[in-house]
């Protein structure tokens, strides 16, 4: 399989598993990754998704050999399928954490940018090098890149095809945290457990508020946030949270996403 996934203790673990090809994206990869996202979407017990890669790459981009043998109509279909998949990833009700263990280039960088939180190993490298082979990103690379690291930096990196280190990606605002390579999964697990301790309903609403608000005007975003606040206030978890705070104890939130 190109992409393997399993749910364990409320976490959907997704692993790209084409290490011999640096986890390059092909049609099988897109289909199996879509299956993982659909599983997470329909699971009532899933609280977080973690995406990582096997070997020395997270995902080094598209399978160039496949694309070199592909006509323009098939290439368009593949990139549309990948783009739709990344939109589905953003729209999941649970947070998606990218654990970047190595190269995240081209389509791999696009996948990482569609995740909610990025934790990177010191060995990670990011970039949109499509221009080096005469094409451009097609699954949201130029658009998410500019929104995350700024217009000028995105323009330069997209025009040169240069890679940036994990530390540069952190300084640019592309990643949340950089950790030693051998501590990557420890950092991810710590974050996952912290998120799992929160109300699954509130977590869902925060994700939707931030993601949608990022794409619309400030005024519209504030109004959308206010609507979600009202929904959260009416949820059973808010009653539990208020009571726990008054009684000075840890909140005992629901373990499943019962209201999603």
mmCIF file of C-alpha atoms in Angstrom:
data_model
loop_
_atom_site.group_PDB
_atom_site.id
_atom_site.type_symbol
_atom_site.label_atom_id
_atom_site.label_comp_id
_atom_site.label_asym_id
_atom_site.label_seq_id
_atom_site.Cartn_x
_atom_site.Cartn_y
_atom_site.Cartn_z
ATOM 1 C CA UNK A 1 0.000 0.000 0.000
ATOM 2 C CA UNK A 2 1.150 3.539 -0.757
ATOM 3 C CA UNK A 3 -0.709 4.968 2.265
ATOM 4 C CA UNK A 4 -1.445 3.036 5.442
ATOM 5 C CA UNK A 5 -3.741 4.139 8.252
ATOM 6 C CA UNK A 6 -5.178 2.903 11.517
ATOM 7 C CA UNK A 7 -7.083 4.352 14.443
ATOM 8 C CA UNK A 8 -5.616 3.813 17.891
ATOM 9 C CA UNK A 9 -6.822 5.433 21.116
ATOM 10 C CA UNK A 10 -8.720 8.137 19.251
ATOM 11 C CA UNK A 11 -5.897 8.983 16.846
ATOM 12 C CA UNK A 12 -5.965 8.181 13.128
ATOM 13 C CA UNK A 13 -2.347 7.486 12.193
ATOM 14 C CA UNK A 14 -1.640 7.960 8.486
ATOM 15 C CA UNK A 15 1.719 6.881 7.089
ATOM 16 C CA UNK A 16 2.916 7.436 3.528
ATOM 17 C CA UNK A 17 4.615 4.172 2.641
ATOM 18 C CA UNK A 18 6.546 4.420 -0.622
ATOM 19 C CA UNK A 19 9.994 5.004 0.915
ATOM 20 C CA UNK A 20 11.788 3.669 -2.150
ATOM 21 C CA UNK A 21 10.199 6.549 -4.123
ATOM 22 C CA UNK A 22 10.455 9.112 -1.293
ATOM 23 C CA UNK A 23 6.692 8.641 -0.816
ATOM 24 C CA UNK A 24 5.994 10.244 -4.184
ATOM 25 C CA UNK A 25 2.369 10.884 -5.115
ATOM 26 C CA UNK A 26 0.668 8.714 -7.722
ATOM 27 C CA UNK A 27 -2.960 7.778 -8.347
ATOM 28 C CA UNK A 28 -2.861 4.915 -5.846
ATOM 29 C CA UNK A 29 -1.416 7.294 -3.227
ATOM 30 C CA UNK A 30 -4.272 9.786 -3.747
ATOM 31 C CA UNK A 31 -6.934 7.059 -3.582
ATOM 32 C CA UNK A 32 -5.573 5.496 -0.403
ATOM 33 C CA UNK A 33 -5.021 8.856 1.286
ATOM 34 C CA UNK A 34 -8.612 9.759 0.409
ATOM 35 C CA UNK A 35 -9.739 6.505 2.063
ATOM 36 C CA UNK A 36 -7.918 7.536 5.250
ATOM 37 C CA UNK A 37 -9.559 10.975 5.259
ATOM 38 C CA UNK A 38 -12.986 9.445 4.655
ATOM 39 C CA UNK A 39 -12.425 7.036 7.523
ATOM 40 C CA UNK A 40 -11.512 9.909 9.862
ATOM 41 C CA UNK A 41 -14.533 11.885 8.680
ATOM 42 C CA UNK A 42 -16.931 9.067 9.537
ATOM 43 C CA UNK A 43 -15.342 7.855 12.780
ATOM 44 C CA UNK A 44 -17.111 8.981 15.955
ATOM 45 C CA UNK A 45 -14.143 8.039 18.126
ATOM 46 C CA UNK A 46 -11.371 9.752 16.133
ATOM 47 C CA UNK A 47 -10.141 12.894 17.877
ATOM 48 C CA UNK A 48 -6.975 13.754 15.930
ATOM 49 C CA UNK A 49 -5.307 12.688 12.690
ATOM 50 C CA UNK A 50 -1.507 12.464 12.396
ATOM 51 C CA UNK A 51 0.141 12.300 8.969
ATOM 52 C CA UNK A 52 3.780 11.284 8.504
ATOM 53 C CA UNK A 53 6.078 9.496 6.075
ATOM 54 C CA UNK A 54 8.127 6.315 6.083
ATOM 55 C CA UNK A 55 11.856 6.574 5.465
ATOM 56 C CA UNK A 56 13.738 9.808 4.856
ATOM 57 C CA UNK A 57 10.854 11.733 3.284
ATOM 58 C CA UNK A 58 7.446 12.944 4.360
ATOM 59 C CA UNK A 59 6.519 13.220 0.697
ATOM 60 C CA UNK A 60 8.873 14.445 -2.018
ATOM 61 C CA UNK A 61 6.073 15.450 -4.393
ATOM 62 C CA UNK A 62 4.558 13.924 -7.491
ATOM 63 C CA UNK A 63 5.836 10.731 -9.073
ATOM 64 C CA UNK A 64 7.688 12.373 -11.964
ATOM 65 C CA UNK A 65 8.015 9.146 -13.938
ATOM 66 C CA UNK A 66 4.235 8.735 -13.844
ATOM 67 C CA UNK A 67 3.626 12.339 -14.909
ATOM 68 C CA UNK A 68 6.193 12.074 -17.720
ATOM 69 C CA UNK A 69 4.042 9.304 -19.235
ATOM 70 C CA UNK A 70 0.722 11.098 -18.649
ATOM 71 C CA UNK A 71 -1.297 13.209 -21.070
ATOM 72 C CA UNK A 72 -2.631 16.605 -20.074
ATOM 73 C CA UNK A 73 -6.185 15.372 -19.425
ATOM 74 C CA UNK A 74 -5.089 12.655 -17.001
ATOM 75 C CA UNK A 75 -2.666 15.062 -15.307
ATOM 76 C CA UNK A 76 -5.498 17.547 -14.815
ATOM 77 C CA UNK A 77 -7.686 14.843 -13.282
ATOM 78 C CA UNK A 78 -4.946 13.704 -10.889
ATOM 79 C CA UNK A 79 -4.217 17.226 -9.693
ATOM 80 C CA UNK A 80 -7.937 17.953 -9.291
ATOM 81 C CA UNK A 81 -8.310 14.790 -7.202
ATOM 82 C CA UNK A 82 -5.353 15.788 -5.024
ATOM 83 C CA UNK A 83 -6.676 19.332 -4.631
ATOM 84 C CA UNK A 84 -10.120 18.071 -3.611
ATOM 85 C CA UNK A 85 -8.474 15.691 -1.156
ATOM 86 C CA UNK A 86 -6.554 18.531 0.500
ATOM 87 C CA UNK A 87 -9.736 20.575 0.803
ATOM 88 C CA UNK A 88 -11.349 17.565 2.507
ATOM 89 C CA UNK A 89 -8.378 17.397 4.855
ATOM 90 C CA UNK A 90 -8.888 21.053 5.813
ATOM 91 C CA UNK A 91 -12.622 20.489 6.287
ATOM 92 C CA UNK A 92 -12.298 17.517 8.644
ATOM 93 C CA UNK A 93 -13.932 18.076 12.022
ATOM 94 C CA UNK A 94 -10.787 16.870 13.795
ATOM 95 C CA UNK A 95 -7.354 18.552 13.809
ATOM 96 C CA UNK A 96 -4.739 17.179 11.432
ATOM 97 C CA UNK A 97 -1.125 17.196 12.601
ATOM 98 C CA UNK A 98 1.678 16.799 10.053
ATOM 99 C CA UNK A 99 4.787 15.127 11.488
ATOM 100 C CA UNK A 100 7.416 16.112 8.923
ATOM 101 C CA UNK A 101 10.232 13.589 9.135
ATOM 102 C CA UNK A 102 12.168 14.625 6.006
ATOM 103 C CA UNK A 103 11.543 16.080 2.551
ATOM 104 C CA UNK A 104 8.187 17.844 2.107
ATOM 105 C CA UNK A 105 8.482 19.103 -1.445
ATOM 106 C CA UNK A 106 5.993 19.946 -4.180
ATOM 107 C CA UNK A 107 2.825 17.986 -3.495
ATOM 108 C CA UNK A 108 4.291 16.947 -0.153
ATOM 109 C CA UNK A 109 4.591 20.584 0.883
ATOM 110 C CA UNK A 110 1.044 21.142 -0.359
ATOM 111 C CA UNK A 111 -0.184 18.285 1.858
ATOM 112 C CA UNK A 112 1.670 19.680 4.871
ATOM 113 C CA UNK A 113 0.201 23.156 4.335
ATOM 114 C CA UNK A 114 -3.321 21.711 4.262
ATOM 115 C CA UNK A 115 -2.779 20.244 7.743
ATOM 116 C CA UNK A 116 -3.715 22.273 10.809
ATOM 117 C CA UNK A 117 -0.450 21.971 12.723
ATOM 118 C CA UNK A 118 3.043 21.138 11.432
ATOM 119 C CA UNK A 119 5.747 19.719 13.676
ATOM 120 C CA UNK A 120 9.030 19.302 11.825
ATOM 121 C CA UNK A 121 12.157 17.279 12.451
ATOM 122 C CA UNK A 122 15.455 19.131 12.161
ATOM 123 C CA UNK A 123 15.980 17.008 9.030
ATOM 124 C CA UNK A 124 12.855 18.358 7.312
ATOM 125 C CA UNK A 125 13.094 20.348 4.082
ATOM 126 C CA UNK A 126 10.282 22.309 2.438
ATOM 127 C CA UNK A 127 9.757 23.794 -0.989
ATOM 128 C CA UNK A 128 7.756 24.063 -4.203
ATOM 129 C CA UNK A 129 10.356 23.000 -6.807
ATOM 130 C CA UNK A 130 7.917 22.394 -9.668
ATOM 131 C CA UNK A 131 9.406 25.244 -11.695
ATOM 132 C CA UNK A 132 12.620 23.241 -12.019
ATOM 133 C CA UNK A 133 10.851 20.821 -14.372
ATOM 134 C CA UNK A 134 8.812 23.433 -16.224
ATOM 135 C CA UNK A 135 5.508 23.264 -14.363
ATOM 136 C CA UNK A 136 3.923 24.991 -11.368
ATOM 137 C CA UNK A 137 2.114 23.752 -8.234
ATOM 138 C CA UNK A 138 -1.426 22.600 -8.953
ATOM 139 C CA UNK A 139 -2.955 21.527 -5.628
ATOM 140 C CA UNK A 140 -2.933 24.890 -3.874
ATOM 141 C CA UNK A 141 0.828 25.328 -3.457
ATOM 142 C CA UNK A 142 1.159 28.915 -4.643
ATOM 143 C CA UNK A 143 -1.998 29.971 -2.804
ATOM 144 C CA UNK A 144 -1.402 28.407 0.619
ATOM 145 C CA UNK A 145 2.328 29.232 0.467
ATOM 146 C CA UNK A 146 1.637 32.955 0.024
ATOM 147 C CA UNK A 147 -0.975 32.996 2.772
ATOM 148 C CA UNK A 148 1.290 31.212 5.243
ATOM 149 C CA UNK A 149 4.727 32.744 4.648
ATOM 150 C CA UNK A 150 3.869 35.973 2.833
ATOM 151 C CA UNK A 151 3.661 37.100 -0.771
ATOM 152 C CA UNK A 152 7.306 38.014 -1.329
ATOM 153 C CA UNK A 153 8.818 34.887 0.214
ATOM 154 C CA UNK A 154 6.334 32.656 -1.604
ATOM 155 C CA UNK A 155 7.092 34.390 -4.888
ATOM 156 C CA UNK A 156 10.844 33.921 -4.509
ATOM 157 C CA UNK A 157 10.662 30.280 -3.455
ATOM 158 C CA UNK A 158 8.114 29.401 -6.151
ATOM 159 C CA UNK A 159 10.195 31.128 -8.854
ATOM 160 C CA UNK A 160 13.537 29.636 -7.803
ATOM 161 C CA UNK A 161 12.385 26.213 -6.665
ATOM 162 C CA UNK A 162 14.731 26.509 -3.691
ATOM 163 C CA UNK A 163 14.290 24.394 -0.574
ATOM 164 C CA UNK A 164 14.199 25.830 2.945
ATOM 165 C CA UNK A 165 15.306 24.147 6.155
ATOM 166 C CA UNK A 166 13.031 23.332 9.075
ATOM 167 C CA UNK A 167 14.454 26.281 11.022
ATOM 168 C CA UNK A 168 13.789 28.657 8.109
ATOM 169 C CA UNK A 169 10.275 27.265 7.774
ATOM 170 C CA UNK A 170 9.730 27.995 11.462
ATOM 171 C CA UNK A 171 11.000 31.562 11.125
ATOM 172 C CA UNK A 172 8.754 32.092 8.101
ATOM 173 C CA UNK A 173 5.687 30.837 10.000
ATOM 174 C CA UNK A 174 5.227 27.689 7.916
ATOM 175 C CA UNK A 175 5.693 25.250 10.800
ATOM 176 C CA UNK A 176 4.638 25.370 14.444
ATOM 177 C CA UNK A 177 7.634 23.684 16.006
ATOM 178 C CA UNK A 178 11.036 22.179 15.111
ATOM 179 C CA UNK A 179 12.395 19.328 17.207
ATOM 180 C CA UNK A 180 15.392 16.955 17.089
ATOM 181 C CA UNK A 181 14.763 14.152 14.617
ATOM 182 C CA UNK A 182 14.688 11.437 17.274
ATOM 183 C CA UNK A 183 12.143 13.417 19.337
ATOM 184 C CA UNK A 184 9.652 14.047 16.536
ATOM 185 C CA UNK A 185 7.061 11.478 17.550
ATOM 186 C CA UNK A 186 7.455 12.313 21.240
ATOM 187 C CA UNK A 187 6.560 15.919 20.416
ATOM 188 C CA UNK A 188 3.637 14.809 18.258
ATOM 189 C CA UNK A 189 2.298 12.452 20.926
ATOM 190 C CA UNK A 190 2.511 15.162 23.568
ATOM 191 C CA UNK A 191 0.522 17.552 21.396
ATOM 192 C CA UNK A 192 -2.029 14.889 20.495
ATOM 193 C CA UNK A 193 -2.660 14.005 24.147
ATOM 194 C CA UNK A 194 -3.142 17.677 25.009
ATOM 195 C CA UNK A 195 -5.716 18.118 22.223
ATOM 196 C CA UNK A 196 -7.489 14.901 23.233
ATOM 197 C CA UNK A 197 -7.969 16.279 26.755
ATOM 198 C CA UNK A 198 -10.157 19.101 25.399
ATOM 199 C CA UNK A 199 -13.816 19.051 24.443
ATOM 200 C CA UNK A 200 -14.073 17.353 21.030
ATOM 201 C CA UNK A 201 -16.928 19.666 20.138
ATOM 202 C CA UNK A 202 -15.002 22.816 21.024
ATOM 203 C CA UNK A 203 -11.941 21.510 19.160
ATOM 204 C CA UNK A 204 -14.068 21.040 16.054
ATOM 205 C CA UNK A 205 -15.516 24.547 16.300
ATOM 206 C CA UNK A 206 -12.097 26.162 16.839
ATOM 207 C CA UNK A 207 -10.753 24.417 13.748
ATOM 208 C CA UNK A 208 -13.663 25.604 11.607
ATOM 209 C CA UNK A 209 -13.531 29.142 13.017
ATOM 210 C CA UNK A 210 -9.819 29.585 12.322
ATOM 211 C CA UNK A 211 -9.808 27.918 8.897
ATOM 212 C CA UNK A 212 -12.854 29.707 7.537
ATOM 213 C CA UNK A 213 -11.936 33.019 9.145
ATOM 214 C CA UNK A 214 -8.543 32.908 7.431
ATOM 215 C CA UNK A 215 -10.276 32.975 4.035
ATOM 216 C CA UNK A 216 -12.854 35.711 4.578
ATOM 217 C CA UNK A 217 -12.887 39.296 5.837
ATOM 218 C CA UNK A 218 -12.218 40.079 9.488
ATOM 219 C CA UNK A 219 -15.777 41.312 10.024
ATOM 220 C CA UNK A 220 -17.317 38.178 8.471
ATOM 221 C CA UNK A 221 -14.888 36.019 10.434
ATOM 222 C CA UNK A 222 -15.899 37.621 13.722
ATOM 223 C CA UNK A 223 -19.580 37.077 12.947
ATOM 224 C CA UNK A 224 -18.894 33.428 12.066
ATOM 225 C CA UNK A 225 -16.920 33.017 15.306
ATOM 226 C CA UNK A 226 -19.827 34.488 17.274
ATOM 227 C CA UNK A 227 -22.221 31.953 15.778
ATOM 228 C CA UNK A 228 -19.881 29.089 16.673
ATOM 229 C CA UNK A 229 -19.445 30.491 20.195
ATOM 230 C CA UNK A 230 -23.204 30.326 20.653
ATOM 231 C CA UNK A 231 -23.274 26.717 19.471
ATOM 232 C CA UNK A 232 -20.399 25.815 21.821
ATOM 233 C CA UNK A 233 -22.089 27.540 24.759
ATOM 234 C CA UNK A 234 -25.184 25.386 24.236
ATOM 235 C CA UNK A 235 -23.221 22.128 24.173
ATOM 236 C CA UNK A 236 -23.155 19.661 27.099
ATOM 237 C CA UNK A 237 -19.373 20.036 27.315
ATOM 238 C CA UNK A 238 -19.636 23.722 28.194
ATOM 239 C CA UNK A 239 -21.717 22.833 31.271
ATOM 240 C CA UNK A 240 -19.071 20.308 32.304
ATOM 241 C CA UNK A 241 -16.291 22.829 31.723
ATOM 242 C CA UNK A 242 -17.979 25.561 33.767
ATOM 243 C CA UNK A 243 -18.704 23.201 36.656
ATOM 244 C CA UNK A 244 -15.169 21.786 36.679
ATOM 245 C CA UNK A 245 -13.706 25.298 36.739
ATOM 246 C CA UNK A 246 -15.912 26.355 39.669
ATOM 247 C CA UNK A 247 -15.029 23.154 41.548
ATOM 248 C CA UNK A 248 -11.338 23.589 40.706
ATOM 249 C CA UNK A 249 -10.910 20.207 39.082
ATOM 250 C CA UNK A 250 -10.058 18.782 35.671
ATOM 251 C CA UNK A 251 -12.912 18.800 33.170
ATOM 252 C CA UNK A 252 -14.304 15.413 32.200
ATOM 253 C CA UNK A 253 -15.316 16.032 28.609
ATOM 254 C CA UNK A 254 -16.963 13.568 26.271
ATOM 255 C CA UNK A 255 -14.593 11.058 24.673
ATOM 256 C CA UNK A 256 -16.536 10.771 21.436
ATOM 257 C CA UNK A 257 -17.746 13.349 18.931
ATOM 258 C CA UNK A 258 -21.410 12.662 19.638
ATOM 259 C CA UNK A 259 -22.784 15.899 18.196
ATOM 260 C CA UNK A 260 -20.867 15.942 14.901
#
